[in-house]
Amino acid sequence: MRSFFRFIKNLLLLSLLAFGVWSYQNNPDIHTATNDSVAVLKQKIGQFITTGNLQLPQAGDTHTQSPNKTQFSSSESVTKTSNRRWPNATAKVYLNIQNNPVLRSASIDAMNAWNRTGAFNFVQTDNKSAAQIIIGVVDDSDTSAAGETSTTYNPVTGHLLRAKVNLNRYYLQNRWYGYNQNRIINTAEHELGHAIGLDHNNGVSVMYPKGSVYTIQPGDIKAVQKLYKEK
Ligand SMILES: [Zn+2]
């Protein structure tokens, strides 16, 4: 009897999904992600048939920091800032996004949002080799991350040397995962937060590790101001 109800519940979920894809395919503004949605739906139907269960995915992000070139993964942290920072509260950013206007404009909006706080200033550059931060796009279903940031820093000074931000279009531009424009911008703000030395914060913060539901909060601005106060 219980499994019967689960079957009905999943059947309902599936019909909701099919509707989502249908409305998607009929909306010309966002049809670029349609193929992804169909692929995910097929995958989910397969999962449903074999296991009788539907698992709704949740995308988070990963953040790795490395002293110079050696890579290691940092664990989840509730600390607001690392001690890594750029020498000054400004960094040159190269947007390595040519064919994705949605993620390109979200990146620019995220930089502007940080710039409006007055705590940090991102300056866009066309010179890739002069850039301190590079923002790019990946299409990666093998990770659960909607965004990824890796940084290198000088272990003696604690100063950041380079940061690489990747926005994962597999999640961000896939209707199944429910990212609207605001959440895409929040994701870019979050990754830029890592790129300037912020760690995760499990409270109400743009650095909340999952879901990209918060934009930059007063506490985030204070954390950046504190990190970049002249020592
Ligand atoms: Zn993160």
mmCIF file of N, CA and C and ligand atoms in Angstrom, residues 61-63 190-191 194 200 207 209, ligand 1:
data_model
loop_
_atom_site.group_PDB
_atom_site.id
_atom_site.type_symbol
_atom_site.label_atom_id
_atom_site.label_comp_id
_atom_site.label_asym_id
_atom_site.label_seq_id
_atom_site.Cartn_x
_atom_site.Cartn_y
_atom_site.Cartn_z
ATOM 1 N N ASP A 61 28.230 24.228 -4.661
ATOM 2 C CA ASP A 61 29.403 24.641 -5.408
ATOM 3 C C ASP A 61 30.639 24.075 -4.734
ATOM 4 N N THR A 62 31.725 24.107 -5.438
ATOM 5 C CA THR A 62 32.973 23.681 -4.821
ATOM 6 C C THR A 62 33.938 24.845 -4.850
ATOM 7 N N HIS A 63 34.825 24.831 -3.929
ATOM 8 C CA HIS A 63 35.792 25.908 -3.835
ATOM 9 C C HIS A 63 37.117 25.301 -3.407
ATOM 10 N N HIS A 190 28.372 34.850 -5.361
ATOM 11 C CA HIS A 190 28.948 33.894 -4.409
ATOM 12 C C HIS A 190 30.361 33.494 -4.840
ATOM 13 N N GLU A 191 30.508 33.142 -6.120
ATOM 14 C CA GLU A 191 31.829 32.707 -6.605
ATOM 15 C C GLU A 191 32.820 33.861 -6.540
ATOM 16 N N HIS A 194 34.162 34.077 -3.081
ATOM 17 C CA HIS A 194 35.312 33.183 -2.877
ATOM 18 C C HIS A 194 36.570 33.795 -3.494
ATOM 19 N N HIS A 200 32.521 30.007 3.175
ATOM 20 C CA HIS A 200 31.089 29.770 3.321
ATOM 21 C C HIS A 200 30.568 30.282 4.656
ATOM 22 N N MET A 207 27.225 33.926 0.849
ATOM 23 C CA MET A 207 28.149 32.796 0.917
ATOM 24 C C MET A 207 27.497 31.535 1.495
ATOM 25 N N PRO A 209 26.189 28.047 1.390
ATOM 26 C CA PRO A 209 26.803 27.111 0.435
ATOM 27 C C PRO A 209 25.876 26.487 -0.613
HETATM 28 ZN ZN ZN B 1 30.942 28.283 -2.300
#
